[in-house]
PDB file of N, CA and C in Angstrom:
ATOM      1  N   MET A   1      -8.373 -15.748   7.647  1.00 48.00           N
ATOM      2  CA  MET A   1      -7.978 -14.787   6.643  1.00 48.00           C
ATOM      3  C   MET A   1      -7.272 -15.506   5.498  1.00 48.00           C
ATOM      4  N   ASN A   2      -7.520 -15.063   4.266  1.00 57.00           N
ATOM      5  CA  ASN A   2      -6.808 -15.659   3.144  1.00 57.00           C
ATOM      6  C   ASN A   2      -5.501 -14.913   2.914  1.00 57.00           C
ATOM      7  N   SER A   3      -4.679 -15.413   1.999  1.00 65.00           N
ATOM      8  CA  SER A   3      -3.352 -14.829   1.797  1.00 65.00           C
ATOM      9  C   SER A   3      -3.421 -13.393   1.296  1.00 65.00           C
ATOM     10  N   HIS A   4      -4.459 -13.054   0.490  1.00 67.00           N
ATOM     11  CA  HIS A   4      -4.589 -11.678   0.020  1.00 67.00           C
ATOM     12  C   HIS A   4      -4.960 -10.744   1.170  1.00 67.00           C
ATOM     13  N   ALA A   5      -5.881 -11.194   1.999  1.00 72.00           N
ATOM     14  CA  ALA A   5      -6.259 -10.391   3.161  1.00 72.00           C
ATOM     15  C   ALA A   5      -5.064 -10.243   4.101  1.00 72.00           C
ATOM     16  N   ASP A   6      -4.268 -11.312   4.223  1.00 81.00           N
ATOM     17  CA  ASP A   6      -3.061 -11.246   5.054  1.00 81.00           C
ATOM     18  C   ASP A   6      -2.108 -10.160   4.557  1.00 81.00           C
ATOM     19  N   PHE A   7      -1.973 -10.050   3.227  1.00 82.00           N
ATOM     20  CA  PHE A   7      -1.097  -9.027   2.643  1.00 82.00           C
ATOM     21  C   PHE A   7      -1.538  -7.628   3.065  1.00 82.00           C
ATOM     22  N   PHE A   8      -2.830  -7.329   2.911  1.00 84.00           N
ATOM     23  CA  PHE A   8      -3.320  -5.992   3.246  1.00 84.00           C
ATOM     24  C   PHE A   8      -3.264  -5.738   4.753  1.00 84.00           C
ATOM     25  N   TYR A   9      -3.482  -6.778   5.538  1.00 86.00           N
ATOM     26  CA  TYR A   9      -3.348  -6.645   6.990  1.00 86.00           C
ATOM     27  C   TYR A   9      -1.891  -6.337   7.350  1.00 86.00           C
ATOM     28  N   SER A  10      -0.952  -7.066   6.740  1.00 88.00           N
ATOM     29  CA  SER A  10       0.481  -6.837   6.988  1.00 88.00           C
ATOM     30  C   SER A  10       0.889  -5.433   6.581  1.00 88.00           C
ATOM     31  N   LEU A  11       0.323  -4.951   5.487  1.00 91.00           N
ATOM     32  CA  LEU A  11       0.626  -3.597   5.021  1.00 91.00           C
ATOM     33  C   LEU A  11       0.189  -2.566   6.059  1.00 91.00           C
ATOM     34  N   GLN A  12      -1.011  -2.720   6.575  1.00 92.00           N
ATOM     35  CA  GLN A  12      -1.502  -1.769   7.576  1.00 92.00           C
ATOM     36  C   GLN A  12      -0.693  -1.862   8.867  1.00 92.00           C
ATOM     37  N   VAL A  13      -0.336  -3.061   9.289  1.00 93.00           N
ATOM     38  CA  VAL A  13       0.475  -3.230  10.501  1.00 93.00           C
ATOM     39  C   VAL A  13       1.836  -2.546  10.317  1.00 93.00           C
ATOM     40  N   ALA A  14       2.435  -2.693   9.131  1.00 95.00           N
ATOM     41  CA  ALA A  14       3.736  -2.061   8.859  1.00 95.00           C
ATOM     42  C   ALA A  14       3.625  -0.538   8.873  1.00 95.00           C
ATOM     43  N   VAL A  15       2.520  -0.013   8.367  1.00 96.00           N
ATOM     44  CA  VAL A  15       2.287   1.441   8.401  1.00 96.00           C
ATOM     45  C   VAL A  15       2.149   1.901   9.852  1.00 96.00           C
ATOM     46  N   GLU A  16       1.363   1.186  10.631  1.00 95.00           N
ATOM     47  CA  GLU A  16       1.155   1.560  12.026  1.00 95.00           C
ATOM     48  C   GLU A  16       2.454   1.494  12.825  1.00 95.00           C
ATOM     49  N   ALA A  17       3.359   0.596  12.442  1.00 95.00           N
ATOM     50  CA  ALA A  17       4.649   0.479  13.132  1.00 95.00           C
ATOM     51  C   ALA A  17       5.552   1.687  12.867  1.00 95.00           C
ATOM     52  N   ARG A  18       5.235   2.471  11.844  1.00 94.00           N
ATOM     53  CA  ARG A  18       6.011   3.671  11.522  1.00 94.00           C
ATOM     54  C   ARG A  18       5.333   4.898  12.149  1.00 94.00           C
ATOM     55  N   GLU A  19       5.001   4.767  13.434  1.00 94.00           N
ATOM     56  CA  GLU A  19       4.336   5.822  14.201  1.00 94.00           C
ATOM     57  C   GLU A  19       2.991   6.199  13.599  1.00 94.00           C
ATOM     58  N   GLY A  20       2.280   5.176  13.091  1.00 95.00           N
ATOM     59  CA  GLY A  20       0.975   5.415  12.486  1.00 95.00           C
ATOM     60  C   GLY A  20      -0.036   5.928  13.487  1.00 95.00           C
ATOM     61  N   THR A  21      -0.712   7.007  13.102  1.00 95.00           N
ATOM     62  CA  THR A  21      -1.710   7.642  13.949  1.00 95.00           C
ATOM     63  C   THR A  21      -2.970   7.882  13.129  1.00 95.00           C
ATOM     64  N   PRO A  22      -4.110   7.319  13.543  1.00 95.00           N
ATOM     65  CA  PRO A  22      -5.342   7.570  12.800  1.00 95.00           C
ATOM     66  C   PRO A  22      -5.684   9.054  12.773  1.00 95.00           C
ATOM     67  N   GLN A  23      -6.084   9.517  11.582  1.00 94.00           N
ATOM     68  CA  GLN A  23      -6.547  10.897  11.424  1.00 94.00           C
ATOM     69  C   GLN A  23      -7.675  10.857  10.399  1.00 94.00           C
ATOM     70  N   GLY A  24      -8.894  10.909  10.897  1.00 94.00           N
ATOM     71  CA  GLY A  24     -10.050  10.760  10.022  1.00 94.00           C
ATOM     72  C   GLY A  24     -10.079   9.367   9.432  1.00 94.00           C
ATOM     73  N   ARG A  25     -10.212   9.275   8.105  1.00 93.00           N
ATOM     74  CA  ARG A  25     -10.246   7.985   7.420  1.00 93.00           C
ATOM     75  C   ARG A  25      -8.860   7.455   7.078  1.00 93.00           C
ATOM     76  N   GLU A  26      -7.837   8.227   7.369  1.00 96.00           N
ATOM     77  CA  GLU A  26      -6.481   7.841   6.993  1.00 96.00           C
ATOM     78  C   GLU A  26      -5.609   7.618   8.225  1.00 96.00           C
ATOM     79  N   ILE A  27      -4.412   7.107   7.963  1.00 97.00           N
ATOM     80  CA  ILE A  27      -3.422   6.920   9.013  1.00 97.00           C
ATOM     81  C   ILE A  27      -2.189   7.726   8.607  1.00 97.00           C
ATOM     82  N   LEU A  28      -1.756   8.644   9.466  1.00 97.00           N
ATOM     83  CA  LEU A  28      -0.516   9.379   9.216  1.00 97.00           C
ATOM     84  C   LEU A  28       0.638   8.526   9.707  1.00 97.00           C
ATOM     85  N   PHE A  29       1.727   8.458   8.917  1.00 96.00           N
ATOM     86  CA  PHE A  29       2.878   7.653   9.299  1.00 96.00           C
ATOM     87  C   PHE A  29       4.153   8.265   8.719  1.00 96.00           C
ATOM     88  N   ARG A  30       5.311   7.783   9.207  1.00 95.00           N
ATOM     89  CA  ARG A  30       6.594   8.284   8.703  1.00 95.00           C
ATOM     90  C   ARG A  30       6.797   7.797   7.271  1.00 95.00           C
ATOM     91  N   CYS A  31       7.105   8.708   6.378  1.00 93.00           N
ATOM     92  CA  CYS A  31       7.279   8.403   4.957  1.00 93.00           C
ATOM     93  C   CYS A  31       8.370   7.345   4.766  1.00 93.00           C
ATOM     94  N   PRO A  32       8.092   6.319   3.937  1.00 91.00           N
ATOM     95  CA  PRO A  32       9.060   5.238   3.744  1.00 91.00           C
ATOM     96  C   PRO A  32      10.082   5.481   2.637  1.00 91.00           C
ATOM     97  N   TYR A  33       9.972   6.595   1.894  1.00 87.00           N
ATOM     98  CA  TYR A  33      10.900   6.800   0.782  1.00 87.00           C
ATOM     99  C   TYR A  33      12.317   7.029   1.284  1.00 87.00           C
ATOM    100  N   PRO A  34      13.293   6.368   0.645  1.00 85.00           N
ATOM    101  CA  PRO A  34      14.702   6.551   1.028  1.00 85.00           C
ATOM    102  C   PRO A  34      15.104   8.023   0.902  1.00 85.00           C
ATOM    103  N   GLY A  35      15.873   8.475   1.854  1.00 84.00           N
ATOM    104  CA  GLY A  35      16.326   9.859   1.839  1.00 84.00           C
ATOM    105  C   GLY A  35      15.373  10.832   2.506  1.00 84.00           C
ATOM    106  N   HIS A  36      14.129  10.407   2.740  1.00 82.00           N
ATOM    107  CA  HIS A  36      13.174  11.280   3.432  1.00 82.00           C
ATOM    108  C   HIS A  36      13.197  10.898   4.908  1.00 82.00           C
ATOM    109  N   THR A  37      13.846  11.705   5.688  1.00 80.00           N
ATOM    110  CA  THR A  37      13.935  11.433   7.122  1.00 80.00           C
ATOM    111  C   THR A  37      12.848  12.229   7.839  1.00 80.00           C
ATOM    112  N   ASP A  38      11.812  11.530   8.194  1.00 76.00           N
ATOM    113  CA  ASP A  38      10.676  12.140   8.890  1.00 76.00           C
ATOM    114  C   ASP A  38      10.964  12.271  10.377  1.00 76.00           C
ATOM    115  N   ALA A  39      10.932  13.480  10.885  1.00 81.00           N
ATOM    116  CA  ALA A  39      11.014  13.673  12.331  1.00 81.00           C
ATOM    117  C   ALA A  39       9.661  13.333  12.954  1.00 81.00           C
ATOM    118  N   SER A  40       8.597  13.522  12.170  1.00 87.00           N
ATOM    119  CA  SER A  40       7.249  13.174  12.610  1.00 87.00           C
ATOM    120  C   SER A  40       6.480  12.676  11.390  1.00 87.00           C
ATOM    121  N   PRO A  41       5.388  11.946  11.606  1.00 93.00           N
ATOM    122  CA  PRO A  41       4.622  11.413  10.484  1.00 93.00           C
ATOM    123  C   PRO A  41       4.137  12.503   9.523  1.00 93.00           C
ATOM    124  N   SER A  42       4.388  12.295   8.225  1.00 93.00           N
ATOM    125  CA  SER A  42       3.932  13.253   7.222  1.00 93.00           C
ATOM    126  C   SER A  42       3.153  12.580   6.096  1.00 93.00           C
ATOM    127  N   ALA A  43       3.332  11.275   5.907  1.00 96.00           N
ATOM    128  CA  ALA A  43       2.634  10.565   4.840  1.00 96.00           C
ATOM    129  C   ALA A  43       1.275  10.089   5.337  1.00 96.00           C
ATOM    130  N   SER A  44       0.333   9.967   4.408  1.00 97.00           N
ATOM    131  CA  SER A  44      -0.988   9.459   4.774  1.00 97.00           C
ATOM    132  C   SER A  44      -1.257   8.151   4.030  1.00 97.00           C
ATOM    133  N   PHE A  45      -1.879   7.227   4.725  1.00 96.00           N
ATOM    134  CA  PHE A  45      -2.227   5.909   4.199  1.00 96.00           C
ATOM    135  C   PHE A  45      -3.727   5.743   4.317  1.00 96.00           C
ATOM    136  N   HIS A  46      -4.371   5.333   3.219  1.00 93.00           N
ATOM    137  CA  HIS A  46      -5.810   5.101   3.239  1.00 93.00           C
ATOM    138  C   HIS A  46      -6.056   3.593   3.343  1.00 93.00           C
ATOM    139  N   PRO A  47      -6.546   3.100   4.482  1.00 89.00           N
ATOM    140  CA  PRO A  47      -6.707   1.657   4.691  1.00 89.00           C
ATOM    141  C   PRO A  47      -7.637   0.956   3.705  1.00 89.00           C
ATOM    142  N   VAL A  48      -8.609   1.644   3.142  1.00 84.00           N
ATOM    143  CA  VAL A  48      -9.537   1.000   2.215  1.00 84.00           C
ATOM    144  C   VAL A  48      -8.887   0.795   0.848  1.00 84.00           C
ATOM    145  N   THR A  49      -8.203   1.809   0.329  1.00 84.00           N
ATOM    146  CA  THR A  49      -7.580   1.710  -0.993  1.00 84.00           C
ATOM    147  C   THR A  49      -6.135   1.243  -0.913  1.00 84.00           C
ATOM    148  N   SER A  50      -5.534   1.307   0.260  1.00 86.00           N
ATOM    149  CA  SER A  50      -4.118   0.976   0.490  1.00 86.00           C
ATOM    150  C   SER A  50      -3.181   1.882  -0.301  1.00 86.00           C
ATOM    151  N   GLU A  51      -3.622   3.072  -0.638  1.00 91.00           N
ATOM    152  CA  GLU A  51      -2.785   4.055  -1.315  1.00 91.00           C
ATOM    153  C   GLU A  51      -2.179   4.984  -0.272  1.00 91.00           C
ATOM    154  N   PHE A  52      -1.043   5.576  -0.639  1.00 95.00           N
ATOM    155  CA  PHE A  52      -0.395   6.497   0.285  1.00 95.00           C
ATOM    156  C   PHE A  52       0.160   7.687  -0.476  1.00 95.00           C
ATOM    157  N   PHE A  53       0.390   8.771   0.260  1.00 96.00           N
ATOM    158  CA  PHE A  53       0.961   9.973  -0.334  1.00 96.00           C
ATOM    159  C   PHE A  53       1.657  10.778   0.757  1.00 96.00           C
ATOM    160  N   CYS A  54       2.808  11.351   0.406  1.00 95.00           N
ATOM    161  CA  CYS A  54       3.533  12.230   1.316  1.00 95.00           C
ATOM    162  C   CYS A  54       3.560  13.627   0.707  1.00 95.00           C
ATOM    163  N   PRO A  55       2.904  14.601   1.331  1.00 94.00           N
ATOM    164  CA  PRO A  55       2.908  15.955   0.787  1.00 94.00           C
ATOM    165  C   PRO A  55       4.261  16.658   0.908  1.00 94.00           C
ATOM    166  N   VAL A  56       5.130  16.157   1.757  1.00 93.00           N
ATOM    167  CA  VAL A  56       6.448  16.775   1.936  1.00 93.00           C
ATOM    168  C   VAL A  56       7.357  16.456   0.747  1.00 93.00           C
ATOM    169  N   CYS A  57       7.487  15.168   0.399  1.00 91.00           N
ATOM    170  CA  CYS A  57       8.363  14.800  -0.714  1.00 91.00           C
ATOM    171  C   CYS A  57       7.599  14.613  -2.020  1.00 91.00           C
ATOM    172  N   GLN A  58       6.265  14.766  -1.973  1.00 92.00           N
ATOM    173  CA  GLN A  58       5.406  14.659  -3.158  1.00 92.00           C
ATOM    174  C   GLN A  58       5.470  13.283  -3.820  1.00 92.00           C
ATOM    175  N   LYS A  59       5.635  12.228  -3.019  1.00 91.00           N
ATOM    176  CA  LYS A  59       5.675  10.870  -3.544  1.00 91.00           C
ATOM    177  C   LYS A  59       4.591  10.040  -2.886  1.00 91.00           C
ATOM    178  N   GLY A  60       4.174   9.025  -3.605  1.00 91.00           N
ATOM    179  CA  GLY A  60       3.155   8.135  -3.085  1.00 91.00           C
ATOM    180  C   GLY A  60       2.938   7.000  -4.052  1.00 91.00           C
ATOM    181  N   GLY A  61       1.861   6.278  -3.868  1.00 88.00           N
ATOM    182  CA  GLY A  61       1.563   5.168  -4.760  1.00 88.00           C
ATOM    183  C   GLY A  61       0.544   4.234  -4.158  1.00 88.00           C
ATOM    184  N   GLY A  62       0.481   3.065  -4.756  1.00 86.00           N
ATOM    185  CA  GLY A  62      -0.468   2.050  -4.329  1.00 86.00           C
ATOM    186  C   GLY A  62       0.160   1.042  -3.390  1.00 86.00           C
ATOM    187  N   PRO A  63      -0.574  -0.037  -3.128  1.00 86.00           N
ATOM    188  CA  PRO A  63      -0.101  -1.011  -2.149  1.00 86.00           C
ATOM    189  C   PRO A  63       1.201  -1.704  -2.540  1.00 86.00           C
ATOM    190  N   LEU A  64       1.435  -1.919  -3.841  1.00 81.00           N
ATOM    191  CA  LEU A  64       2.677  -2.590  -4.244  1.00 81.00           C
ATOM    192  C   LEU A  64       3.897  -1.718  -3.981  1.00 81.00           C
ATOM    193  N   GLN A  65       3.793  -0.448  -4.337  1.00 84.00           N
ATOM    194  CA  GLN A  65       4.907   0.454  -4.082  1.00 84.00           C
ATOM    195  C   GLN A  65       5.187   0.553  -2.594  1.00 84.00           C
ATOM    196  N   LEU A  66       4.133   0.660  -1.803  1.00 91.00           N
ATOM    197  CA  LEU A  66       4.307   0.762  -0.359  1.00 91.00           C
ATOM    198  C   LEU A  66       4.889  -0.523   0.214  1.00 91.00           C
ATOM    199  N   ALA A  67       4.391  -1.669  -0.252  1.00 89.00           N
ATOM    200  CA  ALA A  67       4.915  -2.955   0.225  1.00 89.00           C
ATOM    201  C   ALA A  67       6.405  -3.068  -0.084  1.00 89.00           C
ATOM    202  N   ALA A  68       6.798  -2.669  -1.285  1.00 83.00           N
ATOM    203  CA  ALA A  68       8.217  -2.736  -1.663  1.00 83.00           C
ATOM    204  C   ALA A  68       9.058  -1.825  -0.776  1.00 83.00           C
ATOM    205  N   LEU A  69       8.568  -0.623  -0.517  1.00 87.00           N
ATOM    206  CA  LEU A  69       9.307   0.319   0.328  1.00 87.00           C
ATOM    207  C   LEU A  69       9.423  -0.174   1.767  1.00 87.00           C
ATOM    208  N   LEU A  70       8.427  -0.932   2.206  1.00 90.00           N
ATOM    209  CA  LEU A  70       8.414  -1.434   3.582  1.00 90.00           C
ATOM    210  C   LEU A  70       9.007  -2.838   3.702  1.00 90.00           C
ATOM    211  N   GLY A  71       9.437  -3.407   2.577  1.00 86.00           N
ATOM    212  CA  GLY A  71      10.069  -4.723   2.597  1.00 86.00           C
ATOM    213  C   GLY A  71       9.103  -5.882   2.748  1.00 86.00           C
ATOM    214  N   LEU A  72       7.846  -5.718   2.329  1.00 86.00           N
ATOM    215  CA  LEU A  72       6.853  -6.789   2.418  1.00 86.00           C
ATOM    216  C   LEU A  72       6.791  -7.579   1.119  1.00 86.00           C
ATOM    217  N   LYS A  73       6.291  -8.813   1.186  1.00 81.00           N
ATOM    218  CA  LYS A  73       6.135  -9.659   0.004  1.00 81.00           C
ATOM    219  C   LYS A  73       4.803  -9.370  -0.686  1.00 81.00           C
ATOM    220  N   LEU A  74       4.751  -9.624  -2.006  1.00 76.00           N
ATOM    221  CA  LEU A  74       3.510  -9.481  -2.768  1.00 76.00           C
ATOM    222  C   LEU A  74       2.558 -10.613  -2.426  1.00 76.00           C
ATOM    223  N   PRO A  75       1.240 -10.390  -2.651  1.00 73.00           N
ATOM    224  CA  PRO A  75       0.286 -11.481  -2.422  1.00 73.00           C
ATOM    225  C   PRO A  75       0.585 -12.655  -3.346  1.00 73.00           C
ATOM    226  N   PRO A  76       0.361 -13.882  -2.902  1.00 72.00           N
ATOM    227  CA  PRO A  76       0.555 -15.046  -3.770  1.00 72.00           C
ATOM    228  C   PRO A  76      -0.317 -14.944  -5.021  1.00 72.00           C
ATOM    229  N   GLY A  77       0.225 -15.359  -6.144  1.00 75.00           N
ATOM    230  CA  GLY A  77      -0.520 -15.323  -7.395  1.00 75.00           C
ATOM    231  C   GLY A  77      -0.403 -14.014  -8.150  1.00 75.00           C
ATOM    232  N   ILE A  78       0.238 -13.011  -7.567  1.00 76.00           N
ATOM    233  CA  ILE A  78       0.432 -11.733  -8.237  1.00 76.00           C
ATOM    234  C   ILE A  78       1.871 -11.692  -8.734  1.00 76.00           C
ATOM    235  N   ALA A  79       2.037 -11.641 -10.042  1.00 74.00           N
ATOM    236  CA  ALA A  79       3.372 -11.633 -10.636  1.00 74.00           C
ATOM    237  C   ALA A  79       3.928 -10.214 -10.668  1.00 74.00           C
ATOM    238  N   SER A  80       5.208 -10.066 -10.385  1.00 73.00           N
ATOM    239  CA  SER A  80       5.819  -8.741 -10.444  1.00 73.00           C
ATOM    240  C   SER A  80       6.160  -8.351 -11.880  1.00 73.00           C
ATOM    241  N   ARG A  81       6.219  -9.359 -12.781  1.00 75.00           N
ATOM    242  CA  ARG A  81       6.494  -9.099 -14.191  1.00 75.00           C
ATOM    243  C   ARG A  81       5.639 -10.025 -15.059  1.00 75.00           C
ATOM    244  N   VAL A  82       5.231  -9.508 -16.211  1.00 81.00           N
ATOM    245  CA  VAL A  82       4.576 -10.305 -17.242  1.00 81.00           C
ATOM    246  C   VAL A  82       5.309  -9.971 -18.532  1.00 81.00           C
ATOM    247  N   GLY A  83       6.101 -10.919 -19.006  1.00 84.00           N
ATOM    248  CA  GLY A  83       6.948 -10.637 -20.163  1.00 84.00           C
ATOM    249  C   GLY A  83       7.939  -9.537 -19.812  1.00 84.00           C
ATOM    250  N   LYS A  84       7.942  -8.492 -20.614  1.00 85.00           N
ATOM    251  CA  LYS A  84       8.842  -7.356 -20.352  1.00 85.00           C
ATOM    252  C   LYS A  84       8.158  -6.266 -19.536  1.00 85.00           C
ATOM    253  N   ARG A  85       6.894  -6.484 -19.210  1.00 82.00           N
ATOM    254  CA  ARG A  85       6.147  -5.459 -18.480  1.00 82.00           C
ATOM    255  C   ARG A  85       6.256  -5.692 -16.973  1.00 82.00           C
ATOM    256  N   THR A  86       6.409  -4.597 -16.225  1.00 76.00           N
ATOM    257  CA  THR A  86       6.557  -4.636 -14.770  1.00 76.00           C
ATOM    258  C   THR A  86       5.266  -4.181 -14.106  1.00 76.00           C
ATOM    259  N   LEU A  87       4.906  -4.868 -13.055  1.00 75.00           N
ATOM    260  CA  LEU A  87       3.719  -4.511 -12.287  1.00 75.00           C
ATOM    261  C   LEU A  87       3.890  -3.108 -11.722  1.00 75.00           C
ATOM    262  N   SER A  88       2.932  -2.229 -12.039  1.00 72.00           N
ATOM    263  CA  SER A  88       3.042  -0.843 -11.581  1.00 72.00           C
ATOM    264  C   SER A  88       1.885  -0.419 -10.695  1.00 72.00           C
ATOM    265  N   GLY A  89       0.856  -1.234 -10.615  1.00 72.00           N
ATOM    266  CA  GLY A  89      -0.272  -0.879  -9.764  1.00 72.00           C
ATOM    267  C   GLY A  89      -1.108  -2.101  -9.430  1.00 72.00           C
ATOM    268  N   LEU A  90      -1.695  -2.099  -8.259  1.00 73.00           N
ATOM    269  CA  LEU A  90      -2.557  -3.196  -7.831  1.00 73.00           C
ATOM    270  C   LEU A  90      -3.664  -2.609  -6.966  1.00 73.00           C
ATOM    271  N   TRP A  91      -4.906  -2.889  -7.347  1.00 74.00           N
ATOM    272  CA  TRP A  91      -6.042  -2.395  -6.600  1.00 74.00           C
ATOM    273  C   TRP A  91      -6.912  -3.568  -6.190  1.00 74.00           C
ATOM    274  N   ALA A  92      -7.377  -3.541  -4.969  1.00 75.00           N
ATOM    275  CA  ALA A  92      -8.227  -4.611  -4.454  1.00 75.00           C
ATOM    276  C   ALA A  92      -9.694  -4.222  -4.598  1.00 75.00           C
ATOM    277  N   TYR A  93     -10.510  -5.176  -5.032  1.00 79.00           N
ATOM    278  CA  TYR A  93     -11.958  -5.014  -5.020  1.00 79.00           C
ATOM    279  C   TYR A  93     -12.450  -5.724  -3.768  1.00 79.00           C
ATOM    280  N   ARG A  94     -13.262  -5.013  -2.975  1.00 80.00           N
ATOM    281  CA  ARG A  94     -13.721  -5.538  -1.691  1.00 80.00           C
ATOM    282  C   ARG A  94     -15.244  -5.607  -1.634  1.00 80.00           C
ATOM    283  N   ASP A  95     -15.747  -6.513  -0.810  1.00 84.00           N
ATOM    284  CA  ASP A  95     -17.186  -6.585  -0.592  1.00 84.00           C
ATOM    285  C   ASP A  95     -17.572  -5.588   0.502  1.00 84.00           C
ATOM    286  N   ALA A  96     -18.830  -5.573   0.868  1.00 87.00           N
ATOM    287  CA  ALA A  96     -19.333  -4.616   1.855  1.00 87.00           C
ATOM    288  C   ALA A  96     -18.671  -4.777   3.226  1.00 87.00           C
ATOM    289  N   ASP A  97     -18.158  -5.977   3.504  1.00 84.00           N
ATOM    290  CA  ASP A  97     -17.498  -6.236   4.786  1.00 84.00           C
ATOM    291  C   ASP A  97     -15.997  -5.955   4.740  1.00 84.00           C
ATOM    292  N   GLY A  98     -15.499  -5.516   3.572  1.00 75.00           N
ATOM    293  CA  GLY A  98     -14.079  -5.207   3.450  1.00 75.00           C
ATOM    294  C   GLY A  98     -13.206  -6.375   3.030  1.00 75.00           C
ATOM    295  N   GLU A  99     -13.809  -7.538   2.766  1.00 77.00           N
ATOM    296  CA  GLU A  99     -13.039  -8.706   2.339  1.00 77.00           C
ATOM    297  C   GLU A  99     -12.626  -8.544   0.874  1.00 77.00           C
ATOM    298  N   VAL A 100     -11.407  -8.939   0.556  1.00 75.00           N
ATOM    299  CA  VAL A 100     -10.904  -8.826  -0.813  1.00 75.00           C
ATOM    300  C   VAL A 100     -11.582  -9.866  -1.693  1.00 75.00           C
ATOM    301  N   LEU A 101     -12.190  -9.388  -2.803  1.00 80.00           N
ATOM    302  CA  LEU A 101     -12.838 -10.267  -3.767  1.00 80.00           C
ATOM    303  C   LEU A 101     -11.908 -10.600  -4.927  1.00 80.00           C
ATOM    304  N   GLY A 102     -11.046  -9.660  -5.273  1.00 78.00           N
ATOM    305  CA  GLY A 102     -10.130  -9.848  -6.395  1.00 78.00           C
ATOM    306  C   GLY A 102      -9.293  -8.605  -6.582  1.00 78.00           C
ATOM    307  N   TYR A 103      -8.461  -8.626  -7.622  1.00 77.00           N
ATOM    308  CA  TYR A 103      -7.533  -7.535  -7.870  1.00 77.00           C
ATOM    309  C   TYR A 103      -7.617  -7.045  -9.309  1.00 77.00           C
ATOM    310  N   GLU A 104      -7.269  -5.810  -9.500  1.00 80.00           N
ATOM    311  CA  GLU A 104      -7.040  -5.218 -10.814  1.00 80.00           C
ATOM    312  C   GLU A 104      -5.560  -4.870 -10.806  1.00 80.00           C
ATOM    313  N   ALA A 105      -4.813  -5.424 -11.734  1.00 78.00           N
ATOM    314  CA  ALA A 105      -3.369  -5.176 -11.805  1.00 78.00           C
ATOM    315  C   ALA A 105      -3.047  -4.424 -13.086  1.00 78.00           C
ATOM    316  N   ARG A 106      -2.077  -3.526 -13.003  1.00 79.00           N
ATOM    317  CA  ARG A 106      -1.600  -2.791 -14.179  1.00 79.00           C
ATOM    318  C   ARG A 106      -0.126  -3.086 -14.362  1.00 79.00           C
ATOM    319  N   TYR A 107       0.235  -3.403 -15.590  1.00 80.00           N
ATOM    320  CA  TYR A 107       1.637  -3.675 -15.941  1.00 80.00           C
ATOM    321  C   TYR A 107       2.079  -2.677 -16.989  1.00 80.00           C
ATOM    322  N   ASP A 108       3.205  -2.014 -16.767  1.00 79.00           N
ATOM    323  CA  ASP A 108       3.751  -1.042 -17.719  1.00 79.00           C
ATOM    324  C   ASP A 108       5.022  -1.601 -18.333  1.00 79.00           C
TER     325      ASP A 108
END
């Protein structure tokens, strides 16, 4: 596995550690947002897009936001800032086998 694939694997493992339970194409897990105390899993994580959303607190985001909330490191080569702009989104492009080919990053 390369370092980018390791990042997405670590993200999924961290989600599963929060009482992650497969439900269809997604994994339900305890919401990671501070102040949201989940008695049971309410957030959903999509393993292909690495996006998540919690219908209870109405918060969610992409893999970077989730990684930050879970205390994970960013993939090597991905800068958290470019000049005065902060990384606000990261999407992985994958091949038919699910391997990461590259990223699309958004800086605000």
